[in-house]
mmCIF file of C-alpha atoms in Angstrom:
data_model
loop_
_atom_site.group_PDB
_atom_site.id
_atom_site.type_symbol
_atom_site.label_atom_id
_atom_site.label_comp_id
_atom_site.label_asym_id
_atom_site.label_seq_id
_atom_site.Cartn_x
_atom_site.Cartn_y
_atom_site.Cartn_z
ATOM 1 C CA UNK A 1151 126.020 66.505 116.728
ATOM 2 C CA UNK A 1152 125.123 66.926 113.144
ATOM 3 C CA UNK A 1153 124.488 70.612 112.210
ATOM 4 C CA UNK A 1154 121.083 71.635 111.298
ATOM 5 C CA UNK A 1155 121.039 72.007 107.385
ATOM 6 C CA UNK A 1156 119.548 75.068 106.454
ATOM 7 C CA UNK A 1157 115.679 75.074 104.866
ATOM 8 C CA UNK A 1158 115.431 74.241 101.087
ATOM 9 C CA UNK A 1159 114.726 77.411 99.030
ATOM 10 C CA UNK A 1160 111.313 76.663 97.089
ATOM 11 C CA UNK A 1161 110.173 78.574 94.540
ATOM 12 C CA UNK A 1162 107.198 81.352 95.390
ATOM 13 C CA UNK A 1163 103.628 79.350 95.262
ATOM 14 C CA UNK A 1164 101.620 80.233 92.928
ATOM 15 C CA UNK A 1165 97.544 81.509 93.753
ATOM 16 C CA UNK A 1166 94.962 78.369 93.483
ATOM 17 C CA UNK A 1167 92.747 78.032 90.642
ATOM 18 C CA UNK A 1168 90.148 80.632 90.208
ATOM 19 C CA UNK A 1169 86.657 79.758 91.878
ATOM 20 C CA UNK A 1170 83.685 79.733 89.399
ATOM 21 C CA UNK A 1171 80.566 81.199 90.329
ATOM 22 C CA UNK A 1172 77.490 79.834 92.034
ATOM 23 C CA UNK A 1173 75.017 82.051 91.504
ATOM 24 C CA UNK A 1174 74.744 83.297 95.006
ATOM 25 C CA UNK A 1175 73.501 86.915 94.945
ATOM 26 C CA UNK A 1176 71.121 86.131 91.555
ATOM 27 C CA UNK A 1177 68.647 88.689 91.112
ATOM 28 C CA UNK A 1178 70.664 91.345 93.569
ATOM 29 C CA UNK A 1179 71.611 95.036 92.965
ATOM 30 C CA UNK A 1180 75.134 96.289 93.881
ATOM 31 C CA UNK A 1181 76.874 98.361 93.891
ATOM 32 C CA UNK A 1182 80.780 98.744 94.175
ATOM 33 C CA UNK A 1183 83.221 102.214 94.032
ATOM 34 C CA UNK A 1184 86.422 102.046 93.151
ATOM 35 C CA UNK A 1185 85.797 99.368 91.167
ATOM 36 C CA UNK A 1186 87.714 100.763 87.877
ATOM 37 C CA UNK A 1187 90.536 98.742 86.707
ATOM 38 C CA UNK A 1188 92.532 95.521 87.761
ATOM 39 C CA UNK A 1189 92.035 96.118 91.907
ATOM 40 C CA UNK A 1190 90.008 94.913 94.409
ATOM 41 C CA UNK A 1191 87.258 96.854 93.473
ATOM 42 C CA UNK A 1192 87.384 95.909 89.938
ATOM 43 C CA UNK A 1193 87.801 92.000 90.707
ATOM 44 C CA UNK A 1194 84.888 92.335 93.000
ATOM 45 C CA UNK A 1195 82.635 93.651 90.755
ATOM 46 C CA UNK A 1196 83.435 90.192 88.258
ATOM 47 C CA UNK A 1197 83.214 88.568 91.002
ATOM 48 C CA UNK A 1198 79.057 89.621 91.588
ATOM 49 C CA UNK A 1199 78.477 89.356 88.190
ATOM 50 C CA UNK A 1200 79.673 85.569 87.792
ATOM 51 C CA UNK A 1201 78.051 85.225 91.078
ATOM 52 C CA UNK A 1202 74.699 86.795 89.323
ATOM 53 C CA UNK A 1203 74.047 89.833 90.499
ATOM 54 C CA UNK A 1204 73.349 93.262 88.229
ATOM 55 C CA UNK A 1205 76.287 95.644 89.151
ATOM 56 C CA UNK A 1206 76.308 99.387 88.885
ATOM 57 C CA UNK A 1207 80.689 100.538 88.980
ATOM 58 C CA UNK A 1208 81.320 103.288 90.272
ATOM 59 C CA UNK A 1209 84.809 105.383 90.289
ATOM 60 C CA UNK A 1210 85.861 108.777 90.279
ATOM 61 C CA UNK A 1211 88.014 108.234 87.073
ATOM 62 C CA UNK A 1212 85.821 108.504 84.199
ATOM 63 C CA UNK A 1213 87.944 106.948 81.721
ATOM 64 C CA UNK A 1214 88.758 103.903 83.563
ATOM 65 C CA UNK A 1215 85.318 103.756 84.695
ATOM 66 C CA UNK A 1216 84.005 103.885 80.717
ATOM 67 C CA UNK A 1217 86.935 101.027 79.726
ATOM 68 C CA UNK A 1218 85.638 98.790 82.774
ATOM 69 C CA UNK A 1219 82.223 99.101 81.778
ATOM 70 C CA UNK A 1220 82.847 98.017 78.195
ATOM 71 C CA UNK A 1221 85.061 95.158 78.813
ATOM 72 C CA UNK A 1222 82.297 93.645 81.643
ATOM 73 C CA UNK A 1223 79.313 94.543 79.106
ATOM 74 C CA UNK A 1224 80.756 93.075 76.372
ATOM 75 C CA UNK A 1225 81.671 89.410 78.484
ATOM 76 C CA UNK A 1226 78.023 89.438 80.685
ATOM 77 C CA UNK A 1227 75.580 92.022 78.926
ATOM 78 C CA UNK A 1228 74.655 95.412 79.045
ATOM 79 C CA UNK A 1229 71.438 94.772 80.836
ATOM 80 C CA UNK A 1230 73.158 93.527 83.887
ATOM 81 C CA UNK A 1231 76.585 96.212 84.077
ATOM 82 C CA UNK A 1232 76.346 100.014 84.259
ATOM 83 C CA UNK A 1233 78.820 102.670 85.425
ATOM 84 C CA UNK A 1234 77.838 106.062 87.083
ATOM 85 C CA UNK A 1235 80.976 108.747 87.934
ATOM 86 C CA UNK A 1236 81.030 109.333 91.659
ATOM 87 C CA UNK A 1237 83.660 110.886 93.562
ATOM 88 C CA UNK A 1238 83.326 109.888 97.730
ATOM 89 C CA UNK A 1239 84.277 113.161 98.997
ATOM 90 C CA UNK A 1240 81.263 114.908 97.550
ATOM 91 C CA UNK A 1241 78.047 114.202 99.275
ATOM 92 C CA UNK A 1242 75.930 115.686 96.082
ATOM 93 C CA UNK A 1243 77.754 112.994 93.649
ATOM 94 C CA UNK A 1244 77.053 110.099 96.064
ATOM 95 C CA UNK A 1245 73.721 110.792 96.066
ATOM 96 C CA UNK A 1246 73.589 110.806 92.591
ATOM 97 C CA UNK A 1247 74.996 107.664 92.561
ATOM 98 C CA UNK A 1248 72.401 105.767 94.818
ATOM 99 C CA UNK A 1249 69.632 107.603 93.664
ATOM 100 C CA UNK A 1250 70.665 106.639 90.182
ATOM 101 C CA UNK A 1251 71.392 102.988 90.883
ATOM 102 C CA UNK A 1252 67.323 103.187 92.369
ATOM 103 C CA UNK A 1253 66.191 104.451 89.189
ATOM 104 C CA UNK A 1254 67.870 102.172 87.035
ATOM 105 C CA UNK A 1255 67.021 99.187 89.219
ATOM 106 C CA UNK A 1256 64.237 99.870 91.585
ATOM 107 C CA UNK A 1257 65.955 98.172 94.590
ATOM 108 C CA UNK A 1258 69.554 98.342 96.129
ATOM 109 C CA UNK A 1259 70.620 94.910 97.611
ATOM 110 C CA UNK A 1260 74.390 94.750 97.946
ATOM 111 C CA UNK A 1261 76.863 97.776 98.366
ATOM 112 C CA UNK A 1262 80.966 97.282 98.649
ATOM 113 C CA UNK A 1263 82.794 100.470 100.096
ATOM 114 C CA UNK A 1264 86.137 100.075 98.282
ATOM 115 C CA UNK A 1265 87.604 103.611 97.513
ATOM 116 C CA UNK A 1266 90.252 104.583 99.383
ATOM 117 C CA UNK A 1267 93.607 106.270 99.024
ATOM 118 C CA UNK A 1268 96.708 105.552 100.498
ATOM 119 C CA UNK A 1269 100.409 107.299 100.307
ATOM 120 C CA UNK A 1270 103.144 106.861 102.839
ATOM 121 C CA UNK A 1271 104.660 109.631 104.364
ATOM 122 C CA UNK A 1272 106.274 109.925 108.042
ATOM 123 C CA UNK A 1273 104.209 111.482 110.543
ATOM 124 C CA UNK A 1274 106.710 114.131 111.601
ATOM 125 C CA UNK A 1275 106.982 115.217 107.609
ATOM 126 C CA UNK A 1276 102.792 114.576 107.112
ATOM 127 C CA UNK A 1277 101.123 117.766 106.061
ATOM 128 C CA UNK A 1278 97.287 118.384 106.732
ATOM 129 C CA UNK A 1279 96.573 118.700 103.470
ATOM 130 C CA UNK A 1280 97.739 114.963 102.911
ATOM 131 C CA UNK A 1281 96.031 113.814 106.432
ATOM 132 C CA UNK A 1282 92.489 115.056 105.411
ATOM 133 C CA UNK A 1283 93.170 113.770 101.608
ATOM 134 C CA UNK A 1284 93.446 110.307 102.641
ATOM 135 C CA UNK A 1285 90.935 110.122 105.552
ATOM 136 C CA UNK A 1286 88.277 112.198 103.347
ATOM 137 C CA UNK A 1287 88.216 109.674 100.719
ATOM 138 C CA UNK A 1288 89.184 106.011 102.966
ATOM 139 C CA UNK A 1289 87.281 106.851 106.183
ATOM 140 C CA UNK A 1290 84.852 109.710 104.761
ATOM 141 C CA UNK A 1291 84.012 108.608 102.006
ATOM 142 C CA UNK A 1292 83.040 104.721 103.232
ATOM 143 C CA UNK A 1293 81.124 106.963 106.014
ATOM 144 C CA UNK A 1294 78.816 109.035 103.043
ATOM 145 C CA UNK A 1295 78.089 105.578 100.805
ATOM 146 C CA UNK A 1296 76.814 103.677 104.113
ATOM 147 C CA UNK A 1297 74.859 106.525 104.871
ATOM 148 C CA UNK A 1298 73.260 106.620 101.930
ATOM 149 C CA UNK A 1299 72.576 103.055 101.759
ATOM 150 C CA UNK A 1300 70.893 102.392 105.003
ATOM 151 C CA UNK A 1301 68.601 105.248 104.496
ATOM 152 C CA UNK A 1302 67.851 103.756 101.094
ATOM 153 C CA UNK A 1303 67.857 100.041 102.197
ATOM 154 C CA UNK A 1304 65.901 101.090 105.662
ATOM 155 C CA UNK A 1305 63.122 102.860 103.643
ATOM 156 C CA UNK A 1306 62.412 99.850 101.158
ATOM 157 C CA UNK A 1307 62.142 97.399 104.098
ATOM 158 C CA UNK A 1308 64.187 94.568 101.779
ATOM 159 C CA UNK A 1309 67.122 94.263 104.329
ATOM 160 C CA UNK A 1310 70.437 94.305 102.554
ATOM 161 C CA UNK A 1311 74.396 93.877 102.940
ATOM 162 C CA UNK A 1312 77.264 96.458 103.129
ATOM 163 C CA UNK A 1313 80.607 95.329 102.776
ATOM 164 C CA UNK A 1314 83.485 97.603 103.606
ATOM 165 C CA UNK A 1315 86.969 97.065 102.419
ATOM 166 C CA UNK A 1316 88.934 98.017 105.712
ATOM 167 C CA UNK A 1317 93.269 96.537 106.073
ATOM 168 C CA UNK A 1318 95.248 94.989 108.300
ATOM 169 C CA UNK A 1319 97.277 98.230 108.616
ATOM 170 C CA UNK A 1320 93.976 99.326 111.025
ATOM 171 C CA UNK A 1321 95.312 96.800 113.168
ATOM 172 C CA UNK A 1322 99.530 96.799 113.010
ATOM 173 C CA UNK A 1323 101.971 99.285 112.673
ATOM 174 C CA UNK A 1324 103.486 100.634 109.670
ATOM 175 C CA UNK A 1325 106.183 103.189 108.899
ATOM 176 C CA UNK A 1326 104.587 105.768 106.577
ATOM 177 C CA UNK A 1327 101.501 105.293 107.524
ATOM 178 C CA UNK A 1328 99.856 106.849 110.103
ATOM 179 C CA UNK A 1329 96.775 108.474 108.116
ATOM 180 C CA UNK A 1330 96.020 105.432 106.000
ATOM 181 C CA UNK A 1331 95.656 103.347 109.144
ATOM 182 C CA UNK A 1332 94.016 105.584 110.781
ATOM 183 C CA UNK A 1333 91.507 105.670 108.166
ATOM 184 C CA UNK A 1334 91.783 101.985 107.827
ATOM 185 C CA UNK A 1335 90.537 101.691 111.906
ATOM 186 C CA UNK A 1336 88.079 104.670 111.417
ATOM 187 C CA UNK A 1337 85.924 101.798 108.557
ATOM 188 C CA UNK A 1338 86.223 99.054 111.015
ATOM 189 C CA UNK A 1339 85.023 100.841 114.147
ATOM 190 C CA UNK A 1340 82.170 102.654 111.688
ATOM 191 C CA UNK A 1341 81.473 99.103 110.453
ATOM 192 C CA UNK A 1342 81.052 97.805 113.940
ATOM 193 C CA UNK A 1343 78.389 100.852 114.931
ATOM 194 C CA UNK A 1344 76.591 100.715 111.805
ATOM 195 C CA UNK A 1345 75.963 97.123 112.423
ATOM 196 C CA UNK A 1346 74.497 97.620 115.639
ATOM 197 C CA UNK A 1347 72.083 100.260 114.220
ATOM 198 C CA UNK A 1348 71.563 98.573 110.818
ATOM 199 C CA UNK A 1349 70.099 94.820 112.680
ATOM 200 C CA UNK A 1350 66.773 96.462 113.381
ATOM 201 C CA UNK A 1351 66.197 97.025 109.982
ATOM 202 C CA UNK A 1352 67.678 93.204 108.659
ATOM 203 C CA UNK A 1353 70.811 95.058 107.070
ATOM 204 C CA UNK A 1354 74.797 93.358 107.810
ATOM 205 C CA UNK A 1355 77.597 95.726 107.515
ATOM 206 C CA UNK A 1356 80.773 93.644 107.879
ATOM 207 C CA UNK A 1357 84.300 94.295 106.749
ATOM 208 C CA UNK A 1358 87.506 92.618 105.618
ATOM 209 C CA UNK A 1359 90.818 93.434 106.210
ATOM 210 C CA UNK A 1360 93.507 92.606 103.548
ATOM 211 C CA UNK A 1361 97.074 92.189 103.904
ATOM 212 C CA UNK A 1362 98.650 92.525 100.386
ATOM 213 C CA UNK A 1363 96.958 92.487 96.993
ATOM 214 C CA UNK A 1364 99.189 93.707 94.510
ATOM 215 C CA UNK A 1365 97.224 94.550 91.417
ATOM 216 C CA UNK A 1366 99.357 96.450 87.918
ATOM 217 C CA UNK A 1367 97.797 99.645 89.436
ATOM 218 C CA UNK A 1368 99.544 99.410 92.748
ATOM 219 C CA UNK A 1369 102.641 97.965 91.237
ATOM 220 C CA UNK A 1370 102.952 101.231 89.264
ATOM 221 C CA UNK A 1371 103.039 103.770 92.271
ATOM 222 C CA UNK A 1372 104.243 101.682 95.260
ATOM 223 C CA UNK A 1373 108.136 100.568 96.032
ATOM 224 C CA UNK A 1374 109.027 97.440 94.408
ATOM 225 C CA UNK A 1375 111.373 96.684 96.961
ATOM 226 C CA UNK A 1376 108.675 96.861 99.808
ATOM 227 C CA UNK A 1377 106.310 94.953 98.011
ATOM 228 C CA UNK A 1378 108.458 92.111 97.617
ATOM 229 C CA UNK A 1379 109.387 92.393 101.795
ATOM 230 C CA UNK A 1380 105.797 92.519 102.510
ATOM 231 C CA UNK A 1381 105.251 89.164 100.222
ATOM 232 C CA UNK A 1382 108.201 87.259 101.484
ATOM 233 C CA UNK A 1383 106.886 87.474 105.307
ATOM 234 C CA UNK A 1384 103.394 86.332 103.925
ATOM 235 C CA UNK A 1385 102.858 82.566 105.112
ATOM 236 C CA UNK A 1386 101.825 81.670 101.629
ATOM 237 C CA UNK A 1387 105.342 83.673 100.693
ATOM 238 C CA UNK A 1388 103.221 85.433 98.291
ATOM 239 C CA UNK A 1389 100.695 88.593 98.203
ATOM 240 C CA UNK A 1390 97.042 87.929 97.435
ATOM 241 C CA UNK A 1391 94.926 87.716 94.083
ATOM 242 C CA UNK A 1392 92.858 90.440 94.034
ATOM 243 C CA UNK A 1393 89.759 88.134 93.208
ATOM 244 C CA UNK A 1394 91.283 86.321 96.526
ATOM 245 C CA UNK A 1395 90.044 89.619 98.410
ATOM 246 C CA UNK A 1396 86.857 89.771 96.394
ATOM 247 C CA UNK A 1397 85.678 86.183 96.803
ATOM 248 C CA UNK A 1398 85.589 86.812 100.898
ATOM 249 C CA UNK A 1399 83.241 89.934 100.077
ATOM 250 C CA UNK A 1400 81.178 87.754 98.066
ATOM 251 C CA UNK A 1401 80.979 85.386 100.948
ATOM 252 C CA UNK A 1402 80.130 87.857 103.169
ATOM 253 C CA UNK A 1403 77.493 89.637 100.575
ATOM 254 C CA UNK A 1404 75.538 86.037 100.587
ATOM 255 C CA UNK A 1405 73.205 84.558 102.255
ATOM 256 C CA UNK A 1406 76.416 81.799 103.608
ATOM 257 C CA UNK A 1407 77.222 84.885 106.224
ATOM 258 C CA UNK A 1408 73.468 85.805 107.299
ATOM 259 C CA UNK A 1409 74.347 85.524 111.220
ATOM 260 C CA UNK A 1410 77.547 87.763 110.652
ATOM 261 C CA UNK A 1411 77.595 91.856 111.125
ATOM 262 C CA UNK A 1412 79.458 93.686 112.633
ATOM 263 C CA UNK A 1413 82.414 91.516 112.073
ATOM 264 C CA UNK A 1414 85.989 92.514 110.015
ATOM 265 C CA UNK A 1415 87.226 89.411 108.335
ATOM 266 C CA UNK A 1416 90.883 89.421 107.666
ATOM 267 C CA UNK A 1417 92.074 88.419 104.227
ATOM 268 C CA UNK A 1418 95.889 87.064 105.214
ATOM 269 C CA UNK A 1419 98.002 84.399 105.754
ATOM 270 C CA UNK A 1420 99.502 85.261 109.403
ATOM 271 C CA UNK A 1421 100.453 89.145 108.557
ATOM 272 C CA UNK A 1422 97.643 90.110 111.206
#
């Protein structure tokens, strides 16, 4: 009997061509934190503009948040970008944010929780301090921002979408992690309950989950070594686009997903 010969090594695959826009959410309002920079957040908020919608960023670093701003305004406009400081943990800045996304734009359409913070840590060496820090900002945070936009998107009678950026780490274990996927379940059981309350009023609240989107920004803090793991055992043997996460939030922010709430949509290739 002939031995089995072991599989052919192929080089990693490479992401797909990016998707052009189609103007699905033209003449919307959103709004997306976190979006400073070269995440998910950032390619998410390109990803509405192209897709015609005016976008307000919103980050809790100022200087990032100014540079994003700039480079957006100068490719699409300054009529349709503008960027207002919010950090999640503080109820009196998210306020400020909505309230100042109403008076810029008169209506609030779209709205992607992204900000979150992660770490990894063991459980048996996991301070409080670090527990509350990540679930204030991930689970918190995404609770204060959909608060504030169902009031605001209940009062004007428009309906309106929330998307929440949730991960697969909410579903599966992973060493290190215990707060961030906490937090990560906290959004997606939050999602499913605001959805339930937000259908009387013609609002979705869905959710995806991504796997791995490695982005400069994450490359910089995270282990290099785990990172590559985590890509090899990816079915595509590679970790997402950012803009790969983003186009399934602009999906579900359209009128393509009008009979979906309630639902989290994983973003991966078999790592659920």
């Amino acid at each position: 009997m002939t031995p089995e010969k072991p599989p052919t090594a192929h080089p990693a695959p490479q992401p797909p061509p990016y998707v052009p826009g189609h103007g699905l959410l033209a003449g919307r309002t959103a709004v997306v934190t976190a979006a400073a920079g070269t995440g998910i957040g950032g390619a998410t908020a390109r990803r509405l503009l192209e897709e015609g919608a005016d976008v307000v960023l919103s980050d809790a670093h100022a200087r990032r948040l100014k540079e994003s701003e700039a480079a957006l305004a100068a490719e699409f406009g300054a009529a349709r970008i503008a960027a207002l400081p919010c950090d999640v943990t503080d109820e009196a800045q998210v306020t400020a944010l909505f309230d100042g996304v109403e008076q810029r734009h008169g209506r609030l359409d779209v709205v992607v929780n992204n900000a979150g913070l992660g770490g990894s840590v063991d459980l048996v060496a996991m301070t409080d301090a670090q527990w509350t820090a990540v679930l204030d900002v991930t689970l918190n945070g995404t609770f204060r921002c959909t608060r504030a936009a169902l009031r605001r998107m209940r009062a004007a009678g428009r309906g309106g979408v929330i998307v929440n950026n949730a991960s697969v780490v909410g579903w599966r274990a992973q060493r290190g992690q215990a707060h961030y996927a906490a937090a990560k379940a906290g959004v997606m059981a939050l999602t499913r309950c605001a959805a339930v309350e937000a259908a009387a009023y013609g609002v979705r609240v869905n959710a995806v989950s991504p796997s791995l989107a490695v982005h400069p920004h994450l490359a910089k803090v995270a282990d290099e070594e785990l990172l590559a793991a985590l890509a090899a055992r990816e079915a595509f043997g590679r970790s997402a686009e950012p803009w790969e996460v983003a186009n399934v939030i602009v999906f579900l922010a359209s009128d393509y997903a009008s009979y979906m709430t309630g639902e989290t949509v994983p973003v991966s290739s078999q790592r659920a």
